[in-house]
């Protein structure tokens, strides 16, 4: 199927469901009954029981409807997580604030082998389904796959545990999907940059995700904020198993290449905490290692002489300033905030990112020989 080639369903691995089983019949899907008029918010506002999906079933059973009014779930929100309990808690609390009808969406958290208290956080939120993916540890794409396999929704809303959705996020995403007859909707990801400004935070915003550019210039999207009709997974298969990085670009590129419609929804906003310089460089090393797998013709990009040249040519200061100003405009709403010392730090860190990524590409080439 070309360079984006999806992984077929036969390659998927079974999941393990960690929800507490309180029903005598294990054919039920995990859920919490929400009384009419009570949104999915505090635990004390919820009544009813939590049920458990039978291990290994392809589709959840419908013997018991998810909510008292017997409405089907329209959207399944999927959150992979690995050792990020605090971020997950904030993400789930933000989901409780959604303006979208809480009786019309479910939340599925997939723990990817955490050793902290991630699972305890997930189970502390009534109504949240908890799965664990341990076959492919620390692979967010495999974690997402396990959730998609059991999701009830006709629409899958993908978000990272360290992303915090605005209250209108889900409503805006669904509205964009319906209004533009889209198969995939890429929402806006804004880095939560505040004063005093740090060079690493701004460079993170300049370098990573850039959803509008990804959609409009490259016809791909990232799973930090991606809403997809479940039928698309039936057509393409699930995400590539076992990957740590790049699987979303590969998969969404394939979707567009077969004629499916991908749009950008500016008002479907999630916010993301920016990385410090050490985390940023570690992230760029990981991204660069995965990039050759998603390039159409990697041999053209992986000539060592060209890689060295690209790695050592410093970024332009004018371009750096323009991109940094754009990030501040998106996140803070103002420009003209860059001081000369801050701009120089940003320029230097951009160069460091460039060198790290170039070196990762060279290491990849040498390992192939």
XYZ file of C-alpha atoms in Angstrom:
369
model
C 0.000 0.000 0.000
C 2.941 2.298 -0.451
C 5.185 3.871 2.085
C 2.365 4.579 4.514
C 1.296 0.886 4.553
C -1.070 0.267 7.460
C -0.891 -2.708 9.769
C -3.654 -5.236 9.158
C -6.011 -6.256 11.916
C -4.594 -9.766 12.033
C -1.411 -8.298 13.464
C -3.162 -6.724 16.453
C -2.610 -8.089 19.941
C -5.318 -8.670 22.575
C -5.809 -6.152 25.336
C -6.252 -6.619 29.044
C -9.161 -4.860 30.698
C -8.488 -3.619 34.216
C -11.957 -2.313 35.075
C -13.409 -3.853 38.208
C -15.929 -6.549 37.350
C -19.051 -6.170 39.477
C -21.539 -7.793 37.133
C -22.095 -11.538 37.100
C -22.025 -11.404 33.295
C -18.662 -10.373 31.860
C -20.116 -9.650 28.419
C -20.934 -6.074 29.357
C -18.736 -3.160 28.386
C -17.280 -0.958 31.150
C -19.495 2.025 31.763
C -21.183 4.101 34.410
C -24.869 4.969 34.296
C -25.332 8.722 34.297
C -28.673 10.087 35.483
C -30.380 12.464 33.111
C -29.386 16.045 33.797
C -26.153 15.136 35.580
C -23.036 15.689 33.483
C -20.051 13.375 33.736
C -18.304 15.337 36.485
C -17.841 14.525 40.190
C -17.942 10.917 41.414
C -20.666 11.677 43.986
C -23.020 12.767 41.182
C -22.905 9.333 39.574
C -25.017 6.271 40.324
C -25.083 2.746 38.988
C -22.449 0.098 38.401
C -19.341 -0.461 36.308
C -19.307 -3.455 33.982
C -16.456 -5.279 32.303
C -15.841 -6.182 28.657
C -15.026 -9.856 28.089
C -11.369 -10.396 27.268
C -10.559 -10.551 23.585
C -13.977 -9.684 22.098
C -13.814 -7.680 18.875
C -16.971 -5.650 19.596
C -18.627 -4.638 22.876
C -21.981 -6.232 23.587
C -25.161 -4.157 23.633
C -27.199 -6.078 26.228
C -27.118 -3.009 28.455
C -27.230 0.477 26.957
C -24.566 2.883 28.154
C -26.933 5.497 29.578
C -30.396 5.621 31.084
C -31.973 7.162 27.988
C -30.576 4.289 25.859
C -28.620 6.622 23.640
C -25.703 5.185 21.690
C -22.229 6.586 22.213
C -21.341 8.959 19.383
C -17.683 9.591 20.268
C -15.002 7.492 21.948
C -12.195 9.589 23.449
C -8.954 7.578 23.470
C -6.005 8.481 25.723
C -2.751 6.458 25.741
C -0.545 7.058 28.766
C 2.846 5.953 30.069
C 4.087 7.058 33.514
C 2.258 10.384 33.423
C -0.284 10.199 36.230
C -0.414 13.913 37.023
C -0.918 14.914 33.403
C -3.596 12.251 32.954
C -5.519 13.544 35.954
C -5.527 17.061 34.526
C -6.592 15.762 31.109
C -9.503 13.802 32.581
C -10.633 16.777 34.653
C -10.666 18.903 31.510
C -12.757 16.258 29.774
C -15.268 16.549 32.610
C -15.707 20.198 31.604
C -16.680 19.458 28.000
C -19.754 21.262 26.692
C -20.466 18.268 24.451
C -23.314 16.112 25.785
C -21.677 13.801 28.319
C -24.207 11.100 27.515
C -22.838 11.015 23.983
C -19.185 10.199 24.576
C -17.081 7.682 26.450
C -13.477 7.909 27.668
C -10.988 5.055 27.247
C -7.569 5.263 28.927
C -4.905 2.781 27.836
C -1.977 2.311 30.181
C 1.142 1.367 28.243
C 3.136 -0.248 31.033
C 3.315 2.520 33.631
C 5.103 1.991 36.928
C 3.704 5.079 38.660
C 0.106 5.540 39.895
C -1.367 6.125 36.425
C -3.861 3.260 36.759
C -5.084 4.494 40.136
C -5.735 7.933 38.628
C -7.707 6.456 35.739
C -9.880 4.270 37.969
C -10.623 7.213 40.281
C -12.761 8.778 37.534
C -16.162 7.045 37.343
C -17.132 5.980 33.850
C -13.592 5.830 32.486
C -12.622 2.541 30.829
C -9.105 1.390 31.633
C -7.143 -0.991 29.412
C -3.502 -2.023 29.511
C -1.255 -2.698 26.530
C 1.851 -4.564 27.656
C 2.835 -6.470 24.515
C 4.198 -3.293 22.922
C 5.339 -1.357 25.974
C 5.702 2.409 25.536
C 4.164 2.360 22.047
C 1.321 4.895 22.034
C 0.081 3.606 18.675
C -0.399 0.071 19.984
C -2.114 1.537 23.042
C -4.506 3.488 20.826
C -5.193 0.361 18.791
C -6.371 -1.556 21.853
C -8.883 1.193 22.650
C -10.120 1.497 19.067
C -10.786 -2.246 19.006
C -13.396 -1.958 21.780
C -14.623 1.618 21.194
C -18.395 2.036 20.945
C -18.332 5.385 19.190
C -18.816 5.964 15.475
C -16.147 8.657 15.904
C -12.755 8.191 17.583
C -11.258 11.262 19.278
C -7.525 10.829 19.890
C -5.723 12.957 22.450
C -2.488 12.625 24.434
C -2.487 12.375 28.216
C -0.422 15.571 28.465
C -2.902 17.546 26.359
C -5.673 19.525 28.023
C -8.790 20.150 25.919
C -10.689 23.412 26.008
C -14.337 22.977 27.090
C -15.584 23.307 23.502
C -12.962 20.916 22.062
C -15.191 17.951 21.336
C -18.176 20.000 20.177
C -16.005 22.009 17.788
C -14.334 18.883 16.405
C -17.622 17.078 15.784
C -19.104 20.234 14.267
C -16.154 20.529 11.869
C -16.472 16.885 10.884
C -20.172 17.242 10.153
C -19.978 20.704 8.590
C -17.169 19.853 6.180
C -18.166 16.225 5.578
C -14.680 15.239 6.715
C -13.381 11.772 7.458
C -10.573 13.086 9.679
C -10.379 16.319 11.669
C -7.078 17.636 13.002
C -7.641 19.988 15.909
C -5.485 22.868 17.060
C -2.643 22.169 19.511
C -1.385 25.217 21.399
C 1.600 25.081 23.711
C 0.878 26.538 27.136
C 3.610 29.178 27.065
C 3.586 31.812 29.802
C 5.882 34.523 31.106
C 8.721 34.532 31.894
C 9.336 33.100 28.433
C 11.849 30.288 28.077
C 13.701 29.545 24.870
C 12.991 25.808 25.080
C 9.247 26.371 25.416
C 9.148 28.591 22.343
C 11.330 26.239 20.290
C 9.056 23.346 21.257
C 6.123 25.331 19.899
C 8.087 26.180 16.743
C 9.231 22.619 16.115
C 6.559 20.150 17.164
C 3.057 19.266 15.980
C 2.259 22.484 14.016
C -1.093 20.984 13.072
C -2.268 23.570 10.556
C 0.988 23.313 8.607
C 0.872 19.514 8.775
C -2.624 19.423 7.291
C -2.413 22.239 4.756
C 1.137 21.697 3.503
C 1.764 17.980 4.003
C -1.732 16.433 4.156
C -0.933 14.593 7.397
C -1.925 15.021 11.043
C -0.778 14.146 14.558
C -2.631 12.143 17.193
C -2.224 14.794 19.883
C -5.593 16.072 18.623
C -7.137 13.942 15.895
C -10.778 12.988 15.372
C -11.491 10.125 12.967
C -14.581 8.290 11.786
C -14.279 4.724 12.998
C -15.070 3.476 9.495
C -11.691 4.855 8.406
C -9.980 2.279 10.622
C -12.133 -0.392 9.013
C -10.793 0.708 5.622
C -7.128 1.212 6.508
C -6.542 -1.020 9.497
C -5.153 0.241 12.780
C -1.980 2.195 13.474
C 1.372 0.438 12.913
C 2.057 -1.730 15.945
C 5.064 -1.153 18.167
C 6.094 2.263 16.859
C 7.119 4.955 19.312
C 6.990 7.876 16.876
C 5.753 8.746 13.390
C 2.881 6.287 13.123
C 0.254 9.033 12.964
C 1.939 10.787 10.035
C 2.276 7.500 8.203
C -1.342 6.488 8.812
C -3.031 9.835 8.081
C -0.930 10.213 4.940
C -2.272 6.882 3.721
C -5.833 7.984 4.504
C -5.474 11.117 2.384
C -3.741 9.199 -0.411
C -6.812 6.997 -0.930
C -9.125 10.004 -1.150
C -10.351 10.471 2.421
C -10.929 14.056 3.541
C -8.695 15.590 6.230
C -9.483 19.096 7.524
C -8.028 21.417 10.159
C -10.354 22.709 12.896
C -8.812 25.812 14.450
C -11.362 26.092 17.252
C -11.075 22.467 18.405
C -8.274 23.351 20.814
C -6.143 21.296 23.151
C -3.292 22.820 25.113
C 0.015 21.150 25.813
C 2.714 21.840 28.383
C 5.992 22.712 26.608
C 9.203 20.795 27.283
C 12.388 22.061 28.877
C 15.573 21.927 26.801
C 16.627 18.417 27.889
C 13.184 16.936 27.226
C 13.028 18.778 23.906
C 16.329 17.375 22.638
C 15.344 13.881 23.768
C 12.038 14.237 21.916
C 13.742 15.398 18.701
C 16.190 12.484 18.826
C 13.255 10.063 19.067
C 11.344 11.804 16.275
C 14.370 11.810 13.976
C 14.969 8.101 14.526
C 11.425 7.380 13.355
C 11.358 9.739 10.378
C 12.999 7.463 7.752
C 10.129 5.005 8.183
C 7.605 7.606 6.998
C 9.568 9.177 4.134
C 8.403 8.259 0.638
C 11.944 7.793 -0.676
C 14.259 7.607 2.348
C 17.334 6.892 0.229
C 17.114 10.427 -1.192
C 17.094 11.950 2.283
C 19.731 9.758 3.869
C 22.950 10.508 2.029
C 25.498 11.160 4.764
C 27.126 14.087 2.940
C 23.781 15.846 2.553
C 22.822 15.117 6.134
C 26.055 16.642 7.389
C 25.460 19.741 5.299
C 21.905 20.216 6.539
C 22.968 19.533 10.107
C 25.715 22.146 10.197
C 24.110 25.004 8.240
C 22.788 27.315 10.971
C 19.168 28.501 10.886
C 18.524 32.043 9.712
C 18.037 34.521 12.513
C 15.258 36.314 10.608
C 13.347 33.080 10.058
C 13.860 32.144 13.689
C 12.439 35.480 14.820
C 9.393 35.182 12.549
C 8.568 31.673 13.718
C 9.069 32.559 17.371
C 6.784 35.577 17.011
C 4.135 33.361 15.407
C 4.259 30.968 18.357
C 3.817 33.823 20.828
C 0.959 35.245 18.778
C -0.810 31.867 18.829
C -0.290 31.208 22.520
C -0.116 34.610 24.204
C -1.976 36.669 21.630
C 0.751 39.289 21.232
C 3.943 39.924 19.317
C 6.924 42.163 20.022
C 7.772 40.237 23.181
C 11.140 38.848 22.087
C 14.224 40.373 23.652
C 17.577 40.047 21.899
C 18.993 37.678 24.572
C 15.897 35.477 24.330
C 16.053 35.445 20.526
C 19.709 34.377 20.628
C 18.880 31.550 23.038
C 16.078 30.432 20.722
C 18.408 30.520 17.715
C 21.076 28.498 19.538
C 18.559 25.884 20.695
C 17.152 25.579 17.164
C 20.681 24.842 15.976
C 21.080 22.239 18.728
C 17.807 20.585 17.676
C 18.976 20.565 14.065
C 22.275 18.906 15.015
C 20.591 16.287 17.222
C 18.128 15.332 14.497
C 20.813 15.242 11.818
C 23.023 13.041 13.970
C 20.086 10.676 14.606
C 19.579 10.354 10.848
C 23.273 9.600 10.315
C 23.195 6.923 13.024
C 20.221 5.368 11.245
C 22.133 5.297 7.933
C 25.213 3.717 9.484
C 23.129 1.003 11.146
C 21.627 0.068 7.776
C 25.043 -0.624 6.252
